[in-house]
Amino acid sequence: MDPQRSEDIHHSVAGRSTAKEAQLRVERVVTSGTFSLDGGTWEVDNNVWLVGDDREVLVIDAAHDAAAVAEAVGDRRVSAIVCTHAHDDHVNAAPELAALTGAPVLLHPDDEVLWKLAHQSATPGGRLADGQLLRVGGCAVHVLHTPGHAPGAVCLYVPELGVLFSGDTLFKGGPGATGRSYSDFPTIISSISRTLLTLPGETVVHTGHGEDTSIGAEAPQLEDWIRRGH
């Protein structure tokens, strides 16, 4: 397994309580492992996202290595562990991280079928819903249900930071894969066009794998994706 990489992405806003309070910021931990579905297994690197301040943090997609994520969290309180979807590479470290931090694991109920493929005994601690607001460091995190890559896939939009955590719904250069069980290409195109591409063009997109992009960079390519069919 490749070594874990951690970096601060430097999207931040000033804290509101005192002049000394640290800024709300986004951090990334890259972990390595495997993704398995439909009888196949692939080596993958995953982006684990942390959004918060010096006191508390929201963890997005606890992948592969709970200890590495916990080390990045440090002594901060974890308000929740949010799953953008339940493919095993995005949730395989979630129960262990929950045990380490005491934070609930949150998942959209439409992805429980995929969760059960990864975890036969552990269960999520709470449900996500479209339009739900999560809060961390005094900032609102908007839950957007964006099915297609998985039936319960969600993206997380933080307007105060101008960022979107897209999971595997949107990448640099196109939508997430839809060639495996529980996925559907017309559905992901609908999610992207109706929900994500309506966000401000300058919105930075933090993806589940690979490089960042922006809404403005991806929007002009929609018709090309539809024509190519993936």
Short mmCIF file of C-alpha atoms in Angstrom, two decimals:
data_model
loop_
_atom_site.label_atom_id
_atom_site.label_comp_id
_atom_site.label_asym_id
_atom_site.label_seq_id
_atom_site.Cartn_x
_atom_site.Cartn_y
_atom_site.Cartn_z
CA MET A 1 0.00 0.00 0.00
CA ASP A 2 1.34 3.41 -0.92
CA PRO A 3 2.16 5.84 1.89
CA GLN A 4 -0.57 8.29 2.88
CA ARG A 5 -0.26 11.89 1.79
CA SER A 6 -1.79 14.84 3.63
CA GLU A 7 -2.12 18.43 2.53
CA ASP A 8 -4.03 21.61 3.32
CA ILE A 9 -6.04 22.79 0.30
CA HIS A 10 -6.22 26.38 1.57
CA HIS A 11 -9.89 27.20 1.11
CA SER A 12 -10.62 29.19 4.24
CA VAL A 13 -12.79 31.83 5.84
CA ALA A 14 -12.11 33.83 8.96
CA GLY A 15 -13.40 32.40 12.22
CA ARG A 16 -16.25 34.35 13.77
CA SER A 17 -15.85 33.92 17.54
CA THR A 18 -12.55 35.63 18.33
CA ALA A 19 -9.62 37.15 16.49
CA LYS A 20 -7.52 34.21 17.65
CA GLU A 21 -9.85 31.55 16.32
CA ALA A 22 -8.37 29.60 13.42
CA GLN A 23 -9.90 29.76 9.99
CA LEU A 24 -12.26 27.17 8.61
CA ARG A 25 -10.26 25.16 6.10
CA VAL A 26 -10.21 22.11 3.86
CA GLU A 27 -7.59 19.37 4.19
CA ARG A 28 -6.97 16.27 2.11
CA VAL A 29 -5.57 12.89 3.13
CA VAL A 30 -4.81 10.51 0.25
CA THR A 31 -5.06 6.83 1.18
CA SER A 32 -4.44 3.72 -0.92
CA GLY A 33 -6.20 0.38 -1.07
CA THR A 34 -8.62 -1.55 -3.25
CA PHE A 35 -12.11 -1.21 -4.67
CA SER A 36 -14.14 -4.39 -5.21
CA LEU A 37 -17.50 -4.86 -6.94
CA ASP A 38 -19.12 -7.32 -9.34
CA GLY A 39 -16.32 -9.85 -8.88
CA GLY A 40 -13.46 -7.48 -9.75
CA THR A 41 -10.87 -5.75 -7.57
CA TRP A 42 -8.81 -2.68 -8.49
CA GLU A 43 -6.02 -0.73 -6.80
CA VAL A 44 -7.15 2.83 -6.01
CA ASP A 45 -6.03 6.03 -4.32
CA ASN A 46 -8.80 7.88 -2.49
CA ASN A 47 -9.16 11.49 -1.40
CA VAL A 48 -10.36 11.73 2.19
CA TRP A 49 -11.55 15.28 2.87
CA LEU A 50 -11.57 17.12 6.18
CA VAL A 51 -13.42 20.41 6.55
CA GLY A 52 -13.31 22.28 9.84
CA ASP A 53 -11.23 24.48 12.12
CA ASP A 54 -8.90 23.94 15.06
CA ARG A 55 -11.74 22.65 17.27
CA GLU A 56 -13.90 20.37 15.12
CA VAL A 57 -13.86 18.71 11.74
CA LEU A 58 -16.20 16.87 9.37
CA VAL A 59 -14.63 13.82 7.69
CA ILE A 60 -15.79 13.03 4.15
CA ASP A 61 -15.25 9.44 2.94
CA ALA A 62 -13.21 7.41 5.44
CA ALA A 63 -11.18 5.32 3.01
CA HIS A 64 -8.74 2.46 3.68
CA ASP A 65 -6.80 3.73 6.70
CA ALA A 66 -8.63 4.93 9.83
CA ALA A 67 -5.35 5.57 11.67
CA ALA A 68 -4.06 7.92 8.95
CA VAL A 69 -7.31 9.88 8.97
CA ALA A 70 -7.35 10.03 12.77
CA GLU A 71 -3.77 11.33 12.74
CA ALA A 72 -4.81 14.14 10.38
CA VAL A 73 -7.76 14.97 12.64
CA GLY A 74 -5.49 15.20 15.67
CA ASP A 75 -7.17 16.32 18.87
CA ARG A 76 -10.13 17.95 17.10
CA ARG A 77 -13.67 16.72 17.65
CA VAL A 78 -15.12 14.87 14.66
CA SER A 79 -18.70 16.05 14.22
CA ALA A 80 -19.56 13.34 11.68
CA ILE A 81 -18.11 10.90 9.17
CA VAL A 82 -20.01 11.52 5.94
CA CYS A 83 -20.14 8.93 3.15
CA THR A 84 -20.64 10.37 -0.34
CA HIS A 85 -21.63 6.82 -1.32
CA ALA A 86 -21.06 3.30 -0.04
CA HIS A 87 -18.64 1.71 -2.49
CA ASP A 88 -16.23 -0.17 -0.29
CA ASP A 89 -13.22 2.02 -1.03
CA HIS A 90 -15.10 5.03 0.37
CA VAL A 91 -16.48 3.38 3.52
CA ASN A 92 -14.11 0.54 4.45
CA ALA A 93 -12.47 2.55 7.26
CA ALA A 94 -15.66 4.27 8.47
CA PRO A 95 -16.63 1.93 11.34
CA GLU A 96 -13.08 1.90 12.72
CA LEU A 97 -12.81 5.69 12.49
CA ALA A 98 -16.19 5.99 14.24
CA ALA A 99 -14.89 3.79 17.05
CA LEU A 100 -11.74 5.89 17.35
CA THR A 101 -13.53 9.25 17.36
CA GLY A 102 -17.04 8.57 18.67
CA ALA A 103 -18.50 10.30 15.61
CA PRO A 104 -21.57 8.99 13.76
CA VAL A 105 -21.27 7.60 10.23
CA LEU A 106 -23.83 9.26 7.95
CA LEU A 107 -25.10 7.62 4.74
CA HIS A 108 -28.01 8.15 2.37
CA PRO A 109 -30.41 5.21 2.89
CA ASP A 110 -30.54 4.41 -0.84
CA ASP A 111 -26.95 3.18 -0.54
CA GLU A 112 -27.56 0.70 2.26
CA VAL A 113 -27.43 -2.14 -0.30
CA LEU A 114 -23.83 -1.19 -1.14
CA TRP A 115 -22.93 -0.60 2.50
CA LYS A 116 -23.95 -4.19 3.32
CA LEU A 117 -21.52 -5.47 0.69
CA ALA A 118 -18.70 -3.74 2.59
CA HIS A 119 -19.90 -4.24 6.17
CA GLN A 120 -22.03 -7.22 7.16
CA SER A 121 -22.35 -6.31 10.84
CA ALA A 122 -21.59 -2.59 11.27
CA THR A 123 -24.38 -0.12 10.49
CA PRO A 124 -24.33 3.64 9.80
CA GLY A 125 -25.20 5.88 12.72
CA GLY A 126 -27.44 8.29 10.82
CA ARG A 127 -29.11 9.07 7.51
CA LEU A 128 -28.41 11.75 4.95
CA ALA A 129 -31.19 13.43 2.96
CA ASP A 130 -31.33 15.87 0.08
CA GLY A 131 -31.44 19.43 1.39
CA GLN A 132 -30.11 18.48 4.81
CA LEU A 133 -27.73 20.93 6.47
CA LEU A 134 -24.70 19.71 8.40
CA ARG A 135 -22.70 22.19 10.46
CA VAL A 136 -19.04 22.37 11.30
CA GLY A 137 -17.08 25.30 12.67
CA GLY A 138 -20.17 27.49 12.41
CA CYS A 139 -20.42 26.80 8.65
CA ALA A 140 -23.30 25.13 6.80
CA VAL A 141 -22.63 22.07 4.63
CA HIS A 142 -25.48 21.38 2.18
CA VAL A 143 -26.28 17.75 1.32
CA LEU A 144 -27.20 17.25 -2.36
CA HIS A 145 -28.59 13.86 -3.40
CA THR A 146 -26.91 13.07 -6.74
CA PRO A 147 -27.70 9.46 -7.72
CA GLY A 148 -26.21 7.74 -10.75
CA HIS A 149 -22.78 6.45 -9.74
CA ALA A 150 -24.62 4.89 -6.81
CA PRO A 151 -28.29 5.19 -5.84
CA GLY A 152 -27.55 7.02 -2.60
CA ALA A 153 -24.66 9.15 -3.85
CA VAL A 154 -24.49 12.64 -2.38
CA CYS A 155 -22.35 15.71 -2.90
CA LEU A 156 -21.60 18.24 -0.18
CA TYR A 157 -21.71 21.95 -1.02
CA VAL A 158 -20.14 24.58 1.24
CA PRO A 159 -21.10 27.96 -0.25
CA GLU A 160 -19.18 29.89 2.40
CA LEU A 161 -15.96 28.28 1.17
CA GLY A 162 -17.00 28.06 -2.49
CA VAL A 163 -16.33 24.31 -2.63
CA LEU A 164 -18.17 21.14 -3.58
CA PHE A 165 -17.16 17.66 -2.42
CA SER A 166 -18.35 15.53 -5.32
CA GLY A 167 -17.41 12.01 -4.25
CA ASP A 168 -17.49 9.95 -7.45
CA THR A 169 -20.32 11.88 -9.10
CA LEU A 170 -18.18 14.45 -10.95
CA PHE A 171 -14.50 14.37 -11.86
CA LYS A 172 -12.15 16.48 -13.91
CA GLY A 173 -13.25 15.55 -17.42
CA GLY A 174 -16.56 13.87 -16.77
CA PRO A 175 -19.03 11.98 -14.61
CA GLY A 176 -18.22 9.03 -12.39
CA ALA A 177 -18.34 5.51 -13.80
CA THR A 178 -21.74 3.92 -14.39
CA GLY A 179 -20.80 0.54 -15.85
CA ARG A 180 -21.29 -1.52 -12.69
CA SER A 181 -24.17 -2.67 -10.49
CA TYR A 182 -26.47 -0.05 -8.96
CA SER A 183 -25.29 2.69 -11.37
CA ASP A 184 -27.01 4.42 -14.28
CA PHE A 185 -25.66 6.87 -16.85
CA PRO A 186 -28.83 8.90 -17.61
CA THR A 187 -29.36 9.30 -13.86
CA ILE A 188 -25.86 10.65 -13.20
CA ILE A 189 -26.17 13.05 -16.15
CA SER A 190 -29.45 14.32 -14.68
CA SER A 191 -27.84 14.76 -11.26
CA ILE A 192 -24.91 16.68 -12.69
CA SER A 193 -26.88 18.89 -15.06
CA ARG A 194 -29.80 19.70 -12.75
CA THR A 195 -27.98 19.93 -9.43
CA LEU A 196 -24.24 20.47 -9.80
CA LEU A 197 -23.91 22.59 -12.94
CA THR A 198 -26.38 25.11 -11.50
CA LEU A 199 -23.80 26.05 -8.84
CA PRO A 200 -21.56 29.10 -9.37
CA GLY A 201 -18.93 28.49 -12.03
CA GLU A 202 -16.10 29.40 -9.67
CA THR A 203 -17.05 26.60 -7.27
CA VAL A 204 -14.01 24.38 -6.69
CA VAL A 205 -14.82 20.66 -6.99
CA HIS A 206 -12.94 18.36 -4.61
CA THR A 207 -13.32 14.87 -6.05
CA GLY A 208 -13.21 11.39 -4.56
CA HIS A 209 -10.13 10.47 -6.59
CA GLY A 210 -7.56 12.52 -8.45
CA GLU A 211 -7.36 16.23 -9.15
CA ASP A 212 -9.65 19.10 -8.32
CA THR A 213 -11.69 20.85 -10.98
CA SER A 214 -14.38 23.54 -11.03
CA ILE A 215 -18.00 23.79 -12.07
CA GLY A 216 -17.06 26.35 -14.71
CA ALA A 217 -14.44 24.05 -16.22
CA GLU A 218 -16.79 21.08 -16.47
CA ALA A 219 -20.09 22.69 -17.52
CA PRO A 220 -19.15 23.25 -21.20
CA GLN A 221 -18.40 19.53 -21.62
CA LEU A 222 -21.87 18.22 -20.73
CA GLU A 223 -23.01 17.59 -24.32
CA ASP A 224 -19.74 15.80 -25.10
CA TRP A 225 -20.31 13.44 -22.17
CA ILE A 226 -23.84 12.73 -23.33
CA ARG A 227 -22.65 11.96 -26.88
CA ARG A 228 -19.89 9.63 -25.72
CA GLY A 229 -22.22 7.89 -23.26
CA HIS A 230 -19.90 7.85 -20.25
#
